[in-house]
PDB file of C-alpha atoms in Angstrom:
ATOM      1  CA  LEU A  24      31.470  -8.664 -16.838  1.00 86.00           C
ATOM      2  CA  GLU A  25      31.726  -7.385 -13.077  1.00 91.00           C
ATOM      3  CA  GLU A  26      30.999  -4.299 -14.744  1.00 93.00           C
ATOM      4  CA  ALA A  27      27.962  -4.847 -16.260  1.00 95.00           C
ATOM      5  CA  ILE A  28      26.730  -7.236 -12.917  1.00 93.00           C
ATOM      6  CA  ARG A  29      27.841  -3.312 -11.353  1.00 93.00           C
ATOM      7  CA  LYS A  30      25.722  -2.181 -13.509  1.00 96.00           C
ATOM      8  CA  ILE A  31      22.427  -3.887 -13.081  1.00 96.00           C
ATOM      9  CA  ASP A  32      23.027  -3.396  -9.662  1.00 94.00           C
ATOM     10  CA  ARG A  33      23.033   0.671  -9.634  1.00 94.00           C
ATOM     11  CA  GLU A  34      19.978   0.239 -12.383  1.00 96.00           C
ATOM     12  CA  THR A  35      18.238  -1.807  -9.992  1.00 94.00           C
ATOM     13  CA  ARG A  36      19.361   0.022  -6.965  1.00 94.00           C
ATOM     14  CA  GLY A  37      17.898   2.766  -8.368  1.00 95.00           C
ATOM     15  CA  ARG A  38      14.269   2.093  -9.808  1.00 96.00           C
ATOM     16  CA  PHE A  39      14.026  -0.007  -6.718  1.00 95.00           C
ATOM     17  CA  LYS A  40      14.628   3.584  -4.943  1.00 96.00           C
ATOM     18  CA  ASP A  41      12.249   5.277  -7.508  1.00 97.00           C
ATOM     19  CA  THR A  42       9.291   2.891  -6.948  1.00 96.00           C
ATOM     20  CA  PHE A  43       9.746   2.407  -2.992  1.00 97.00           C
ATOM     21  CA  ASP A  44       8.998   6.303  -3.110  1.00 98.00           C
ATOM     22  CA  ARG A  45       6.341   6.622  -5.088  1.00 98.00           C
ATOM     23  CA  VAL A  46       4.403   3.665  -2.879  1.00 98.00           C
ATOM     24  CA  ASN A  47       5.510   5.461   0.075  1.00 98.00           C
ATOM     25  CA  SER A  48       3.557   8.257  -1.454  1.00 98.00           C
ATOM     26  CA  GLY A  49       0.878   6.924  -2.040  1.00 98.00           C
ATOM     27  CA  VAL A  50       0.254   4.731   1.215  1.00 98.00           C
ATOM     28  CA  GLN A  51       1.097   7.973   3.081  1.00 98.00           C
ATOM     29  CA  ALA A  52      -1.744   9.817   1.100  1.00 98.00           C
ATOM     30  CA  LEU A  53      -4.348   7.025   0.707  1.00 97.00           C
ATOM     31  CA  TYR A  54      -4.303   6.012   4.609  1.00 97.00           C
ATOM     32  CA  PRO A  55      -5.420   8.739   6.021  1.00 97.00           C
ATOM     33  CA  ARG A  56      -8.802   9.211   3.217  1.00 95.00           C
ATOM     34  CA  LEU A  57      -9.492   5.517   4.082  1.00 94.00           C
ATOM     35  CA  PHE A  58      -9.281   5.716   7.387  1.00 92.00           C
ATOM     36  CA  GLY A  59     -10.502   9.195   8.063  1.00 92.00           C
ATOM     37  CA  GLY A  60      -6.822   9.861   9.603  1.00 95.00           C
ATOM     38  CA  GLY A  61      -3.748   7.657  11.029  1.00 96.00           C
ATOM     39  CA  HIS A  62      -0.413   7.608   8.884  1.00 96.00           C
ATOM     40  CA  ALA A  63       0.858   4.892   7.713  1.00 97.00           C
ATOM     41  CA  TYR A  64       4.392   4.352   5.789  1.00 98.00           C
ATOM     42  CA  LEU A  65       6.740   1.933   4.208  1.00 98.00           C
ATOM     43  CA  GLU A  66      10.189   1.487   6.323  1.00 96.00           C
ATOM     44  CA  LEU A  67      12.545  -0.740   4.638  1.00 96.00           C
ATOM     45  CA  THR A  68      13.751  -3.691   6.206  1.00 95.00           C
ATOM     46  CA  GLY A  69      17.792  -3.474   5.075  1.00 93.00           C
ATOM     47  CA  GLU A  70      19.993  -0.731   4.245  1.00 91.00           C
ATOM     48  CA  ASP A  71      21.016  -2.763   1.277  1.00 91.00           C
ATOM     49  CA  LEU A  72      18.130  -1.876  -1.536  1.00 90.00           C
ATOM     50  CA  LEU A  73      18.793  -5.240  -3.397  1.00 89.00           C
ATOM     51  CA  ASP A  74      18.696  -7.424  -0.052  1.00 91.00           C
ATOM     52  CA  THR A  75      16.346  -5.051   2.309  1.00 93.00           C
ATOM     53  CA  GLY A  76      13.093  -6.044   3.433  1.00 95.00           C
ATOM     54  CA  VAL A  77       9.311  -3.872   3.315  1.00 96.00           C
ATOM     55  CA  THR A  78       7.279  -2.684   6.315  1.00 95.00           C
ATOM     56  CA  ILE A  79       4.520  -0.936   6.459  1.00 96.00           C
ATOM     57  CA  MET A  80       4.068   0.800   9.484  1.00 96.00           C
ATOM     58  CA  ALA A  81       0.397   2.786  10.269  1.00 96.00           C
ATOM     59  CA  ARG A  82      -0.912   4.558  13.097  1.00 96.00           C
ATOM     60  CA  PRO A  83      -5.256   4.625  12.675  1.00 94.00           C
ATOM     61  CA  PRO A  84      -6.498   7.327  14.631  1.00 93.00           C
ATOM     62  CA  GLY A  85      -6.599   7.228  17.927  1.00 90.00           C
ATOM     63  CA  LYS A  86      -3.664   4.519  18.460  1.00 92.00           C
ATOM     64  CA  ARG A  87      -0.069   4.292  18.236  1.00 91.00           C
ATOM     65  CA  VAL A  88       2.664   3.782  15.646  1.00 92.00           C
ATOM     66  CA  SER A  89       2.782  -0.468  14.354  1.00 90.00           C
ATOM     67  CA  SER A  90       3.055  -2.738  12.580  1.00 90.00           C
ATOM     68  CA  ILE A  91       0.772  -4.152  10.629  1.00 89.00           C
ATOM     69  CA  SER A  92       0.455  -7.816  12.399  1.00 90.00           C
ATOM     70  CA  LEU A  93      -0.267  -6.022  15.540  1.00 91.00           C
ATOM     71  CA  LEU A  94      -2.765  -4.081  13.889  1.00 93.00           C
ATOM     72  CA  SER A  95      -7.249  -5.417  13.984  1.00 91.00           C
ATOM     73  CA  GLY A  96      -8.624  -7.187  11.245  1.00 92.00           C
ATOM     74  CA  GLY A  97     -10.374  -4.773   9.867  1.00 92.00           C
ATOM     75  CA  GLU A  98      -7.274  -1.820   9.935  1.00 94.00           C
ATOM     76  CA  LYS A  99      -4.724  -4.859   8.813  1.00 94.00           C
ATOM     77  CA  ALA A 100      -7.278  -4.703   6.233  1.00 94.00           C
ATOM     78  CA  MET A 101      -7.979  -0.835   5.304  1.00 95.00           C
ATOM     79  CA  THR A 102      -4.396  -0.852   5.203  1.00 96.00           C
ATOM     80  CA  ALA A 103      -3.256  -3.659   3.459  1.00 95.00           C
ATOM     81  CA  VAL A 104      -5.972  -1.870   0.554  1.00 96.00           C
ATOM     82  CA  ALA A 105      -3.642   1.909   0.812  1.00 97.00           C
ATOM     83  CA  LEU A 106      -0.856  -0.223  -0.295  1.00 96.00           C
ATOM     84  CA  VAL A 107      -2.298  -2.289  -3.414  1.00 95.00           C
ATOM     85  CA  PHE A 108      -4.216   1.038  -4.289  1.00 95.00           C
ATOM     86  CA  ALA A 109      -0.885   3.127  -4.149  1.00 96.00           C
ATOM     87  CA  ILE A 110       0.546   0.355  -6.361  1.00 95.00           C
ATOM     88  CA  PHE A 111      -2.382   0.664  -8.731  1.00 91.00           C
ATOM     89  CA  GLN A 112      -1.998   4.512  -8.554  1.00 91.00           C
ATOM     90  CA  LEU A 113       1.734   4.141 -10.130  1.00 91.00           C
ATOM     91  CA  ASN A 114       0.894   1.379 -12.432  1.00 88.00           C
ATOM     92  CA  PRO A 115      -2.499   0.405 -12.909  1.00 86.00           C
ATOM     93  CA  ALA A 116      -3.653  -3.102 -14.000  1.00 90.00           C
ATOM     94  CA  PRO A 117      -6.265  -3.302 -16.312  1.00 92.00           C
ATOM     95  CA  PHE A 118      -8.431  -5.150 -12.890  1.00 92.00           C
ATOM     96  CA  CYS A 119      -8.201  -5.700  -9.906  1.00 92.00           C
ATOM     97  CA  LEU A 120      -9.555  -8.257  -7.906  1.00 93.00           C
ATOM     98  CA  LEU A 121     -10.727  -8.025  -4.026  1.00 92.00           C
ATOM     99  CA  ASP A 122     -12.255 -10.610  -2.459  1.00 94.00           C
ATOM    100  CA  GLU A 123     -13.981 -10.154   0.776  1.00 92.00           C
ATOM    101  CA  VAL A 124     -11.841  -7.024   1.665  1.00 92.00           C
ATOM    102  CA  ASP A 125     -14.845  -5.361   3.621  1.00 91.00           C
ATOM    103  CA  ALA A 126     -15.365  -8.593   5.786  1.00 93.00           C
ATOM    104  CA  PRO A 127     -14.017  -6.764   9.318  1.00 94.00           C
ATOM    105  CA  LEU A 128     -15.173  -3.748   8.488  1.00 93.00           C
ATOM    106  CA  ASP A 129     -17.262  -1.763   9.937  1.00 91.00           C
ATOM    107  CA  GLU A 130     -19.559   0.339   8.761  1.00 92.00           C
ATOM    108  CA  ALA A 131     -18.076   3.642   8.331  1.00 90.00           C
ATOM    109  CA  ASN A 132     -14.895   2.082   6.544  1.00 92.00           C
ATOM    110  CA  VAL A 133     -17.573   0.577   4.023  1.00 93.00           C
ATOM    111  CA  GLY A 134     -18.769   3.738   2.792  1.00 94.00           C
ATOM    112  CA  ARG A 135     -14.907   5.011   2.715  1.00 94.00           C
ATOM    113  CA  LEU A 136     -14.082   2.146   1.122  1.00 95.00           C
ATOM    114  CA  ALA A 137     -16.786   2.364  -1.592  1.00 94.00           C
ATOM    115  CA  ASN A 138     -15.689   5.985  -1.951  1.00 94.00           C
ATOM    116  CA  MET A 139     -12.063   5.350  -3.097  1.00 94.00           C
ATOM    117  CA  VAL A 140     -12.853   2.596  -5.670  1.00 94.00           C
ATOM    118  CA  ARG A 141     -15.943   4.413  -6.928  1.00 94.00           C
ATOM    119  CA  GLU A 142     -12.813   6.934  -7.057  1.00 93.00           C
ATOM    120  CA  MET A 143     -10.562   5.005  -8.604  1.00 91.00           C
ATOM    121  CA  SER A 144     -12.607   2.630 -10.858  1.00 92.00           C
ATOM    122  CA  GLU A 145     -12.073   5.386 -14.066  1.00 90.00           C
ATOM    123  CA  LYS A 146      -9.003   3.315 -14.712  1.00 87.00           C
ATOM    124  CA  VAL A 147      -8.873   0.170 -12.340  1.00 90.00           C
ATOM    125  CA  GLN A 148     -12.768  -2.359 -13.087  1.00 94.00           C
ATOM    126  CA  PHE A 149     -13.176  -4.025  -9.873  1.00 94.00           C
ATOM    127  CA  LEU A 150     -14.085  -6.952  -9.532  1.00 94.00           C
ATOM    128  CA  PHE A 151     -16.055  -8.048  -5.214  1.00 90.00           C
ATOM    129  CA  VAL A 152     -15.964 -10.914  -3.838  1.00 92.00           C
ATOM    130  CA  SER A 153     -18.248 -10.474  -0.568  1.00 84.00           C
TER     131      SER A 153
END
C-alpha cells in the first residue's frame, strides 16, 4: 500500500510540474501580447508540489513586478485572461464564457483582447457578457 501511495505521489508531482511549466510558458507568451509589453509568470508558494499553491506575478509595461492583488482592475482582468487563455491553449474546452471581462479595460486593451479572442476562436467558441 505504501509503495502504491509513493508511486501515485511521484506521478502526481510529475504531472503537476509538467502542467505548471506549460501553463507558465503560455502565460509568459500571452501576457506581453495582451498588454503590448510587460511580463508575467507563475510562481509556486511552497516546496512540496503536492501541497503548494500558485501565485501569478505580473509586471505591466512601465511598472514593477507585483502579485495580482496589487494591480488595477484592468490589469487584474488582463492578467487573469492571460492565465485562462494559457490553460485553454493547453487543454481547450469547447467554449469559454467571459462575463464582463471588458468592463475595466480601456480602448487599447479591449482591442488587444478582441484580437486574441479572434485568434483563439479557431479552437474555442467564446460567449461574452458585456
